[in-house]
Amino acid sequence: MPTVAELEREFPGAPVRALLSHLAREGAAESIDGERYAAQGALAEFRSALETALAELGSATPAELRDRFGLTRKYLIPLLEWADRRGVTRRRGDARVLVRLTAGKGGS
């Protein structure tokens, strides 16, 4: 999940930001934090995996979720903050807890 700036460096001269904005408007992608975008399908998979993990564990720290999902903090933290903003999870101290189960409802 590279940032817009990383993609612009990778593809100089390409209208990266415009393309990502278009994909978001069309519902194919979603902005995670203004600088990162992810495909709706990937977000739905992450949401489902996160809900499963938190339903099992009750709560989990980013370190526990990092180990479970095999993601680095660079990518995990923006996804967890996205889930918080979506009302799927809530931060409680250092951990995340499940607010509501939404499996099967896509990334948005």
Coordinates of C-alpha atoms in Angstrom, one line a residue:
M1 CA 0.0 0.0 0.0
P2 CA 2.4 2.7 -1.2
T3 CA 1.7 6.4 -0.7
V4 CA 0.6 8.6 -3.6
A5 CA 4.1 10.2 -3.4
E6 CA 5.8 6.8 -3.7
L7 CA 3.7 6.0 -6.7
E8 CA 4.4 9.3 -8.3
R9 CA 8.1 8.7 -7.9
E10 CA 7.7 5.2 -9.4
F11 CA 5.7 6.5 -12.3
P12 CA 6.9 10.0 -13.1
G13 CA 4.6 12.0 -15.2
A14 CA 1.7 9.7 -14.7
P15 CA -1.5 11.2 -13.3
V16 CA -1.4 9.0 -10.2
R17 CA -3.5 11.2 -7.9
A18 CA -6.1 11.8 -10.5
L19 CA -6.3 8.1 -11.3
L20 CA -6.6 7.1 -7.6
S21 CA -9.3 9.8 -7.1
H22 CA -11.2 8.5 -10.1
L23 CA -11.0 4.9 -8.8
A24 CA -12.3 6.1 -5.4
R25 CA -15.2 8.0 -7.1
E26 CA -16.1 4.9 -9.1
G27 CA -16.1 2.8 -5.9
A28 CA -13.2 0.5 -6.9
A29 CA -10.8 1.9 -4.3
E30 CA -10.9 3.9 -1.1
S31 CA -8.6 6.4 0.5
I32 CA -7.1 5.0 3.7
D33 CA -5.5 8.2 5.0
G34 CA -5.4 10.7 2.2
E35 CA -2.1 9.5 1.0
R36 CA -2.8 5.7 0.6
Y37 CA -5.5 4.0 -1.3
A38 CA -6.6 0.4 -1.3
A39 CA -8.9 -1.7 -3.5
Q40 CA -12.4 -2.3 -2.0
G41 CA -11.8 -6.0 -2.2
A42 CA -8.6 -5.8 -0.3
L43 CA -10.3 -3.6 2.4
A44 CA -13.1 -6.1 2.7
E45 CA -10.6 -8.9 3.2
F46 CA -8.7 -6.9 5.8
R47 CA -12.0 -6.0 7.6
S48 CA -13.1 -9.6 7.7
A49 CA -9.7 -10.8 9.0
L50 CA -9.7 -8.0 11.6
E51 CA -13.2 -8.9 12.8
T52 CA -12.3 -12.6 13.0
A53 CA -9.2 -11.8 15.0
L54 CA -10.9 -9.4 17.4
A55 CA -13.9 -11.7 17.9
E56 CA -11.5 -14.5 18.9
L57 CA -9.2 -12.4 21.0
G58 CA -11.5 -9.8 22.5
S59 CA -8.8 -7.1 22.0
A60 CA -5.4 -7.0 20.3
T61 CA -2.5 -4.6 20.2
P62 CA -1.0 -3.5 16.9
A63 CA 2.0 -5.8 17.6
E64 CA -0.3 -8.8 18.0
L65 CA -2.2 -7.9 14.9
R66 CA 1.1 -7.3 13.0
D67 CA 2.3 -10.8 13.9
R68 CA -1.1 -12.3 13.0
F69 CA -1.4 -10.6 9.7
G70 CA 2.3 -10.5 8.7
L71 CA 2.1 -6.7 8.0
T72 CA 4.6 -4.1 9.0
R73 CA 3.4 -1.2 11.3
K74 CA 3.9 1.1 8.3
Y75 CA 0.9 -0.5 6.6
L76 CA -1.0 -1.9 9.6
I77 CA -1.5 1.4 11.6
P78 CA -3.2 3.3 8.7
L79 CA -5.5 0.3 8.2
L80 CA -6.4 0.2 11.9
E81 CA -7.1 3.9 11.9
W82 CA -9.3 3.4 8.8
A83 CA -11.2 0.7 10.7
D84 CA -11.5 3.0 13.7
R85 CA -13.0 5.8 11.4
R86 CA -15.3 3.3 9.8
G87 CA -16.7 2.3 13.3
V88 CA -15.5 -1.3 13.0
T89 CA -13.0 -1.0 15.8
R90 CA -12.2 1.4 18.6
R91 CA -8.9 2.1 20.2
R92 CA -8.8 1.2 23.9
G93 CA -5.4 2.1 25.4
D94 CA -2.9 0.4 23.2
A95 CA -5.4 -2.2 21.9
R96 CA -8.2 -2.3 19.4
V97 CA -11.6 -3.8 20.2
L98 CA -14.4 -4.8 17.9
V99 CA -17.3 -2.3 17.8
R100 CA -19.5 -4.1 15.3
L101 CA -19.4 -7.1 13.1
T102 CA -19.7 -6.2 9.4
A103 CA -18.3 -9.2 7.6
G104 CA -19.5 -9.5 4.1
K105 CA -20.4 -5.8 3.7
G106 CA -17.4 -4.9 1.6
G107 CA -14.7 -2.3 2.2
S108 CA -17.0 0.7 2.7

